[in-house]
Coordinates of C-alpha atoms in Angstrom, one line a residue:
Chain V
M17 CA 4.7 23.2 -13.8
L18 CA 6.6 20.4 -12.3
N19 CA 4.6 19.0 -9.5
I20 CA 6.4 19.5 -6.0
G21 CA 7.3 15.9 -4.7
M22 CA 7.4 14.5 -8.3
R23 CA 9.4 11.4 -8.2
N24 CA 11.5 9.7 -10.8
T25 CA 10.3 6.3 -10.0
I26 CA 8.2 4.1 -7.6
I27 CA 8.7 0.5 -7.2
I28 CA 5.8 -1.5 -5.9
G29 CA 6.7 -4.7 -4.3
S30 CA 9.9 -6.0 -2.2
G31 CA 10.9 -9.3 -3.3
P32 CA 14.1 -9.9 -5.5
A33 CA 12.6 -8.2 -8.3
G34 CA 11.9 -4.9 -6.3
Y35 CA 14.8 -4.9 -4.1
T36 CA 16.9 -5.4 -7.0
A37 CA 15.3 -2.6 -8.9
A38 CA 15.6 -0.5 -6.2
I39 CA 19.4 -1.2 -5.9
Y40 CA 19.9 -0.3 -9.5
A41 CA 17.7 2.7 -9.6
A42 CA 19.2 4.3 -6.3
R43 CA 22.9 3.7 -7.6
A44 CA 21.6 5.4 -10.7
D45 CA 20.7 8.6 -8.5
L46 CA 17.2 8.1 -9.2
S47 CA 16.2 7.8 -5.4
P48 CA 13.6 5.5 -5.8
L49 CA 10.6 5.1 -3.2
L50 CA 9.5 1.6 -2.8
F51 CA 6.5 0.3 -1.1
E52 CA 6.7 -3.0 0.5
G53 CA 3.2 -4.4 0.1
M54 CA 1.8 -7.0 1.8
E55 CA 4.2 -9.5 2.3
P56 CA 7.2 -7.7 2.8
G57 CA 10.4 -9.7 1.2
G58 CA 8.1 -11.7 -0.8
Q59 CA 7.9 -15.2 -1.5
L60 CA 11.2 -16.0 -0.4
T61 CA 10.4 -15.2 3.4
T62 CA 8.2 -18.4 3.6
T63 CA 10.7 -20.6 2.2
T64 CA 13.8 -22.4 3.9
E65 CA 17.2 -22.9 2.0
V66 CA 17.8 -21.4 -1.3
E67 CA 20.5 -23.6 -2.9
N68 CA 20.5 -22.2 -6.3
Y69 CA 20.8 -18.6 -5.8
P70 CA 24.4 -17.6 -7.5
G71 CA 27.0 -16.4 -4.9
F72 CA 26.0 -18.7 -1.9
P73 CA 28.0 -21.8 -2.3
E74 CA 26.9 -23.2 1.0
G75 CA 23.2 -22.1 0.2
V76 CA 21.4 -19.1 2.0
M77 CA 18.1 -18.8 3.8
G78 CA 15.2 -17.4 1.9
P79 CA 14.5 -14.7 4.5
D80 CA 18.0 -14.4 5.1
L81 CA 18.9 -13.4 1.3
M82 CA 15.8 -10.9 1.5
V83 CA 17.0 -9.1 4.6
T84 CA 20.4 -8.8 2.8
L85 CA 18.8 -7.5 -0.2
K86 CA 16.9 -4.9 1.7
K87 CA 20.1 -3.6 3.5
Q88 CA 21.8 -3.4 0.0
A89 CA 18.8 -1.2 -1.2
L90 CA 18.9 0.8 2.2
R91 CA 22.6 1.6 1.5
F92 CA 22.3 3.4 -1.6
Q93 CA 19.3 5.7 -0.1
T94 CA 16.0 3.7 -1.3
E95 CA 13.3 5.1 0.8
I96 CA 11.1 2.1 1.8
K97 CA 7.4 2.4 3.3
S98 CA 5.7 -0.6 4.5
E99 CA 2.5 0.2 3.4
I100 CA 0.3 -1.4 0.5
V101 CA -0.4 0.5 -2.4
S102 CA -4.1 1.0 -3.2
A103 CA -4.2 2.6 -6.6
I104 CA -2.4 3.9 -9.7
R105 CA -3.5 6.4 -11.7
R106 CA -2.2 7.9 -14.8
E107 CA -2.1 11.8 -15.8
A108 CA -3.0 13.4 -18.9
D109 CA 0.9 14.5 -19.3
G110 CA 2.2 11.0 -19.2
T111 CA 3.1 11.0 -15.5
F112 CA 1.5 8.9 -12.6
V113 CA -0.1 9.1 -9.2
V114 CA 0.5 6.0 -6.8
T115 CA -2.0 6.0 -3.9
S116 CA -1.1 4.4 -0.4
K117 CA -2.9 5.0 2.7
N118 CA -5.1 8.0 1.1
V119 CA -1.7 9.7 0.3
E120 CA -1.0 10.5 -3.4
Y121 CA 2.6 10.0 -4.7
P122 CA 3.2 11.7 -8.1
T123 CA 5.9 10.1 -10.1
K124 CA 7.5 9.9 -13.8
T125 CA 7.6 6.2 -13.5
V126 CA 6.5 3.2 -12.1
I127 CA 8.2 -0.2 -11.5
L128 CA 5.4 -2.8 -10.9
A129 CA 7.0 -5.9 -8.7
M130 CA 4.1 -7.1 -6.8
G131 CA 4.9 -10.9 -7.6
A132 CA 2.8 -13.7 -7.1
S133 CA 1.1 -15.1 -3.9
A134 CA 0.3 -18.7 -3.1
R135 CA -3.3 -19.6 -4.3
R136 CA -5.7 -20.6 -1.7
L137 CA -8.2 -23.4 -1.5
G138 CA -11.0 -20.8 -2.0
L139 CA -13.4 -22.2 1.0
E140 CA -15.1 -19.7 3.4
S141 CA -14.2 -22.4 6.3
E142 CA -10.4 -21.5 5.1
K143 CA -10.8 -17.9 5.6
A144 CA -12.7 -18.4 8.8
L145 CA -10.0 -20.7 10.5
Y146 CA -7.0 -18.9 9.1
G147 CA -4.5 -18.9 11.7
K148 CA -6.5 -21.5 13.7
G149 CA -4.9 -24.5 11.8
V150 CA -5.3 -23.3 8.5
S151 CA -1.7 -21.9 7.3
A152 CA -0.6 -20.2 4.2
C153 CA 3.2 -21.1 5.6
A154 CA 4.5 -24.4 6.4
T155 CA 8.0 -23.2 7.3
C156 CA 6.5 -20.4 9.8
D157 CA 3.7 -22.9 11.3
G158 CA 4.8 -26.6 10.8
F159 CA 6.6 -26.3 14.3
F160 CA 2.9 -25.6 16.0
F161 CA 1.9 -29.2 14.4
K162 CA 4.0 -31.3 16.8
G163 CA 2.5 -34.9 17.1
K164 CA -0.2 -33.7 15.3
K165 CA -2.0 -34.9 12.0
V166 CA -1.9 -32.3 9.0
I167 CA -3.1 -32.2 5.4
I168 CA -1.2 -30.5 2.4
V169 CA -3.2 -30.1 -0.7
G170 CA -1.4 -30.1 -4.1
G171 CA 0.6 -32.3 -6.3
G172 CA 3.6 -29.9 -7.5
D173 CA 7.2 -29.9 -6.1
T174 CA 6.2 -27.2 -3.5
A175 CA 3.5 -29.8 -2.0
M176 CA 6.5 -32.4 -2.1
E177 CA 8.7 -30.2 -0.6
E178 CA 6.5 -28.7 2.1
A179 CA 5.0 -32.4 2.9
Q180 CA 8.5 -33.2 3.6
F181 CA 9.2 -30.6 5.7
L182 CA 5.8 -30.8 7.8
T183 CA 7.2 -34.5 8.6
R184 CA 9.7 -33.2 11.0
F185 CA 6.9 -31.9 13.5
A186 CA 3.5 -33.9 12.6
E187 CA 2.8 -37.3 13.2
T188 CA 1.3 -37.8 9.6
V189 CA 1.1 -35.8 6.6
T190 CA -1.6 -36.6 4.4
I191 CA -1.1 -35.2 0.9
V192 CA -4.4 -34.6 -1.0
H193 CA -4.2 -34.3 -4.9
R194 CA -7.5 -33.9 -7.4
R195 CA -5.8 -36.1 -9.7
D196 CA -4.1 -39.8 -9.9
A197 CA -0.6 -38.6 -10.5
F198 CA 1.6 -35.8 -9.1
R199 CA 3.3 -33.3 -11.5
A200 CA 6.2 -33.0 -9.3
S201 CA 9.5 -33.8 -10.5
K202 CA 10.5 -37.5 -10.1
I203 CA 13.2 -37.3 -7.6
M204 CA 10.5 -35.4 -5.1
Q205 CA 7.9 -37.9 -5.8
E206 CA 10.4 -40.7 -4.7
R207 CA 11.2 -38.9 -1.5
V208 CA 7.6 -38.4 -0.5
Q209 CA 6.8 -42.1 -1.3
A210 CA 9.6 -43.2 0.4
N211 CA 8.7 -41.2 3.7
P212 CA 6.7 -43.3 6.1
K213 CA 5.0 -40.2 7.7
I214 CA 3.6 -39.2 4.6
R215 CA 0.1 -40.7 3.2
I216 CA -1.4 -39.9 -0.3
V217 CA -5.2 -39.7 -1.0
W218 CA -5.6 -39.4 -4.7
N219 CA -8.6 -37.8 -6.9
A220 CA -9.7 -35.9 -4.2
I221 CA -10.7 -32.3 -3.2
I222 CA -11.5 -30.5 0.1
T223 CA -14.9 -29.2 0.0
E224 CA -15.0 -27.9 3.7
I225 CA -12.7 -27.2 6.7
L226 CA -14.6 -28.2 9.9
G227 CA -14.0 -26.6 13.4
I228 CA -15.3 -23.2 13.1
D229 CA -17.6 -23.9 16.0
V230 CA -14.9 -24.7 18.4
G231 CA -12.5 -22.2 16.8
H232 CA -9.8 -24.3 15.5
V233 CA -9.6 -27.0 12.6
T234 CA -10.9 -30.6 13.7
G235 CA -11.3 -32.2 10.3
V236 CA -12.0 -31.8 6.6
K237 CA -15.0 -32.7 4.2
L238 CA -13.5 -34.6 1.2
S239 CA -15.1 -35.2 -2.3
S240 CA -13.7 -37.7 -4.9
T241 CA -13.1 -36.3 -8.3
T242 CA -14.0 -39.6 -10.1
E243 CA -16.9 -40.8 -8.4
E244 CA -19.8 -39.9 -6.2
K245 CA -18.2 -40.3 -2.9
H246 CA -17.9 -38.0 0.0
W247 CA -16.2 -38.5 3.4
E248 CA -14.6 -36.8 6.6
M249 CA -11.5 -36.9 8.0
P250 CA -10.4 -35.9 11.2
I251 CA -7.2 -33.5 10.9
D252 CA -5.4 -30.5 13.0
G253 CA -4.3 -28.7 10.3
V254 CA -4.6 -27.7 6.3
F255 CA -2.0 -26.3 4.0
A256 CA -2.0 -25.8 0.5
A257 CA 0.7 -25.6 -2.4
I258 CA -1.7 -25.4 -5.4
G259 CA 0.3 -22.8 -7.4
H260 CA 0.6 -19.1 -7.5
E261 CA -1.6 -15.9 -8.9
P262 CA 0.0 -12.8 -10.0
N263 CA -0.8 -9.9 -7.8
S264 CA -1.9 -7.7 -10.7
S265 CA -5.3 -6.7 -9.6
I266 CA -4.5 -3.0 -9.2
V267 CA -3.0 -2.7 -12.4
K268 CA -5.3 -4.9 -14.5
E269 CA -7.5 -1.8 -15.6
I270 CA -4.2 0.0 -16.5
V271 CA -1.7 -2.2 -18.3
E272 CA -2.5 -5.0 -20.5
C273 CA -2.2 -8.5 -18.9
D274 CA -2.7 -11.9 -20.2
E275 CA -5.6 -14.3 -19.5
K276 CA -4.1 -15.4 -16.5
G277 CA -3.7 -12.2 -14.9
Y278 CA 0.3 -11.8 -15.7
V279 CA 1.2 -8.4 -16.7
K280 CA 2.3 -8.5 -20.3
V281 CA 5.8 -6.9 -21.3
T282 CA 7.4 -6.4 -24.6
P283 CA 9.9 -9.4 -24.7
G284 CA 13.4 -8.8 -24.0
T285 CA 12.4 -5.6 -21.9
S286 CA 10.4 -4.6 -18.8
K287 CA 8.1 -2.4 -21.0
T288 CA 4.4 -2.9 -20.4
S289 CA 1.5 -1.6 -22.7
I290 CA 1.7 1.8 -21.2
E291 CA 4.8 3.8 -21.4
G292 CA 6.3 4.8 -18.2
I293 CA 5.1 1.6 -16.5
F294 CA 7.5 -1.3 -16.3
A295 CA 6.9 -4.9 -14.8
C296 CA 9.4 -7.1 -13.4
G297 CA 9.5 -10.2 -11.4
D298 CA 7.0 -12.9 -11.0
L299 CA 4.3 -10.8 -12.1
Q300 CA 5.1 -10.8 -15.7
D301 CA 6.8 -14.3 -15.5
P302 CA 4.6 -17.4 -15.9
H303 CA 7.4 -19.3 -17.2
Y304 CA 10.5 -19.4 -14.9
R305 CA 9.6 -17.6 -11.6
Q306 CA 13.0 -18.2 -9.9
A307 CA 14.5 -15.8 -7.2
I308 CA 17.5 -15.4 -9.7
T309 CA 15.3 -14.2 -13.1
A310 CA 12.9 -11.9 -10.6
A311 CA 16.3 -10.1 -9.6
G312 CA 17.5 -9.9 -13.2
S313 CA 14.4 -8.6 -14.5
G314 CA 14.4 -6.1 -11.6
C315 CA 17.6 -4.7 -13.0
M316 CA 16.1 -4.8 -16.3
A317 CA 13.4 -2.4 -15.3
A318 CA 15.8 -0.2 -13.3
I319 CA 18.1 0.3 -16.6
D320 CA 14.6 0.8 -18.7
V321 CA 13.4 3.5 -16.5
E322 CA 16.5 5.2 -16.5
R323 CA 16.7 5.3 -20.3
Y324 CA 13.2 6.5 -20.5
L325 CA 13.9 9.2 -18.3
S326 CA 16.8 10.3 -20.2
E327 CA 15.2 9.7 -23.5
K328 CA 12.4 11.7 -22.3
G329 CA 14.6 14.4 -21.1
V330 CA 12.8 14.8 -17.5
Chain U
M25 CA 12.5 -0.1 23.3
E26 CA 10.3 -3.6 23.0
K27 CA 10.3 -5.8 25.6
H28 CA 11.0 -9.6 25.5
F29 CA 8.2 -11.6 27.3
T30 CA 8.7 -15.1 28.4
D31 CA 6.5 -17.8 30.2
A32 CA 7.6 -16.7 33.3
T33 CA 7.4 -12.8 33.1
F34 CA 4.0 -12.8 31.1
D35 CA 1.5 -12.5 34.0
A36 CA 3.5 -9.7 35.5
E37 CA 4.8 -7.8 32.7
V38 CA 1.7 -8.1 30.5
L39 CA -1.7 -9.6 32.4
K40 CA -1.2 -7.1 35.5
E41 CA 0.1 -4.0 33.3
T42 CA -2.7 -1.2 33.0
K43 CA -1.5 0.1 29.7
P44 CA -2.3 -1.5 26.3
V45 CA 0.4 -4.3 25.7
L46 CA 1.2 -5.5 22.3
V47 CA 2.6 -9.1 22.1
D48 CA 4.4 -10.3 18.9
F49 CA 4.4 -14.1 18.8
W50 CA 7.6 -14.8 16.7
A51 CA 10.3 -17.2 16.0
S52 CA 14.0 -17.0 14.5
W53 CA 12.8 -19.6 11.7
C54 CA 10.0 -17.6 10.6
G55 CA 10.6 -15.3 7.7
P56 CA 7.5 -12.9 7.8
C57 CA 8.2 -12.5 11.6
R58 CA 11.8 -11.2 10.8
M59 CA 10.7 -8.9 7.9
I60 CA 8.1 -7.2 10.3
A61 CA 10.7 -6.8 13.3
P62 CA 11.7 -3.6 12.3
T63 CA 8.2 -2.3 12.4
I64 CA 7.4 -3.5 15.8
E65 CA 10.6 -1.8 17.2
E66 CA 9.5 1.5 15.6
I67 CA 6.1 1.2 16.8
A68 CA 7.6 0.7 20.6
K69 CA 9.6 3.8 20.0
E70 CA 6.8 5.8 18.7
L71 CA 4.3 4.8 21.6
D72 CA 6.7 5.1 24.0
G73 CA 5.1 5.9 27.4
K74 CA 1.7 5.3 26.1
A75 CA 1.7 1.6 25.5
I76 CA 4.1 -1.4 26.1
V77 CA 5.3 -3.2 23.2
G78 CA 7.1 -6.5 23.3
K79 CA 8.0 -9.8 21.7
L80 CA 7.6 -13.3 22.7
N81 CA 9.6 -16.1 21.0
V82 CA 7.2 -19.1 20.3
D83 CA 10.1 -21.7 20.2
E84 CA 11.1 -20.9 24.0
N85 CA 7.8 -19.8 25.5
M86 CA 5.5 -22.6 24.3
Q87 CA 3.3 -22.3 27.3
T88 CA 1.9 -18.8 26.9
A89 CA 1.9 -19.4 22.8
N90 CA -0.4 -22.6 23.5
G91 CA -2.5 -20.9 26.1
Y92 CA -3.4 -18.4 23.4
G93 CA -4.1 -21.1 20.6
V94 CA -1.3 -19.3 18.4
Q95 CA -1.0 -21.8 15.4
S96 CA 0.3 -19.4 12.7
I97 CA 3.0 -16.6 13.3
P98 CA 3.7 -13.7 13.0
T99 CA 0.6 -13.2 15.4
L100 CA 0.1 -9.9 17.4
L101 CA -2.3 -9.9 20.3
I102 CA -3.0 -6.6 22.0
F103 CA -3.7 -7.2 25.9
K104 CA -5.7 -4.5 28.1
N105 CA -6.2 -5.3 31.7
G106 CA -5.2 -8.8 31.0
K107 CA -7.6 -9.6 28.3
V108 CA -6.9 -9.7 24.7
V109 CA -8.6 -7.1 22.8
E110 CA -7.5 -7.1 19.4
Q111 CA -5.7 -9.9 17.4
F112 CA -3.7 -9.9 13.8
I113 CA -2.4 -13.0 12.2
G114 CA 0.3 -12.4 9.6
V115 CA 1.8 -9.4 8.4
K116 CA -0.1 -5.9 8.8
E117 CA 0.7 -2.5 7.9
K118 CA 2.3 -0.3 10.7
D119 CA -0.2 2.1 10.9
E120 CA -3.0 -0.4 11.3
I121 CA -1.3 -1.8 14.4
K122 CA -0.4 1.5 15.8
E123 CA -4.2 2.6 15.3
A124 CA -5.7 -0.7 17.1
I125 CA -3.2 -0.1 20.1
L126 CA -4.2 3.5 20.3
K127 CA -7.7 2.7 20.5
H128 CA -7.2 1.2 24.0
V129 CA -4.7 3.9 25.3

C-alpha cells in the first residue's frame, strides 16, 4: 500500500543547487518539498557582488540572487520548510524517510543539496566568542569593526577578498597565514599587498582567542609554524577564510562519500551510490564550486529524479 | 505585523513593554538577515497578542546595537520587563525562536 503523504521528491538544501532542482521538479509536476537547512540561501547569502552569474550583465548581489531563486521556486508550487533535516532512512521497499523536528516525511526520492560551509578554526575560544568579535560572515559583520583592528586567517582568494572588504571599516586588517606564500590568484595578492591598511603575518597560526573573561574578543595567541615562537596580539575581531567542508554528515552512513566528505556521484549524472538518492551542488563538487555549476547540477538532479520515477513507474 | 524599533522608541516600545519582545537586529546588506526576514514576519503574525515582534536596523540605530554588544547579525534578543532573557546569534529555526518567546509569555 502506498503510504499516505508519500512524496515524489524531497530536496535538502536551499542554495543555487537546491532551488534550481526545486524549479525543475516543480515544473515537472513533482510537487517537491524543500528543507532550507541551517543556512537559508546558502553560501551566496554571505557574499557581495556576483559578477560571473550569466544573465546579469551589471552583476547581482548574492543575497538578491537567492531571494530571486526562492521566488521562482515558489512560483511553481514548491513547498518550503525553514527547518533542518536531522536524518534520512532507507526503507526495505526502496523508498526513504526524511526526518525533521521529529516529523517523518516518506518520499520516493531524495535530492541532496546541502552544499558546503565555511571551515572554522576549531578552537574552543572561537565557539565561546562567536558573535562577540568572532565572525563567520565578513559582509554581515565588517560594519561592527569601524576603526578597529581585525585579523583574517587564510591564504586563498576568499581571504584576500574579505581582507579587502574589511578595510572599508577596520583601521587595520592583519592576514594570518600558516605558510610563507598565498595560494590566491596573482591579481588578488597584488591588490592586498598594495592596500596600506593590510598587514601580513606569515608562517603563523592562532592557538587561542582571548577575551572570554570580558565577553568580547581582546586579542589572540599566535604560534609560529616554522620555529618555537609564541606571542600575543591585541585585536578586536577575528574572521576566518580557510576553505569549506561539505555538509554531508547526515548522509555519510547512507551514500558513498570520498575521503574529504564529498558525496560521490556517477560522473555526468547526479546519481549517488544509492538508487533514488541524487546529489548536486557543492556537496558533490570538490572542483568547480561555482553558483552556476551548482545550479546546473541541481537541474540535472531534478531531471534524473523525473526519469527515475518514470522508469520505476511510480 | 512586526514593528520597527529605533534608538528613539526602544525604551518605550521594548524596555517598558510587559509582554515579551523579540528584537531582530538586522541590516539591508546582511544576506542571512534578509533570508530570515519572512520567518520573523510569520512569528509576528502567529504570536500576535501574546508577544511583540520587531526589527531594529543596526545601520540607523547604532546606539542600541552597541549598547547590547551586538557584533554579528542577525542577532535576535528576547526582552522581558526590560531585560534580555534569550539571545540567538545567526540563523535559527522558526520553532526554536517561537518556543523561546513562548517560555516568557
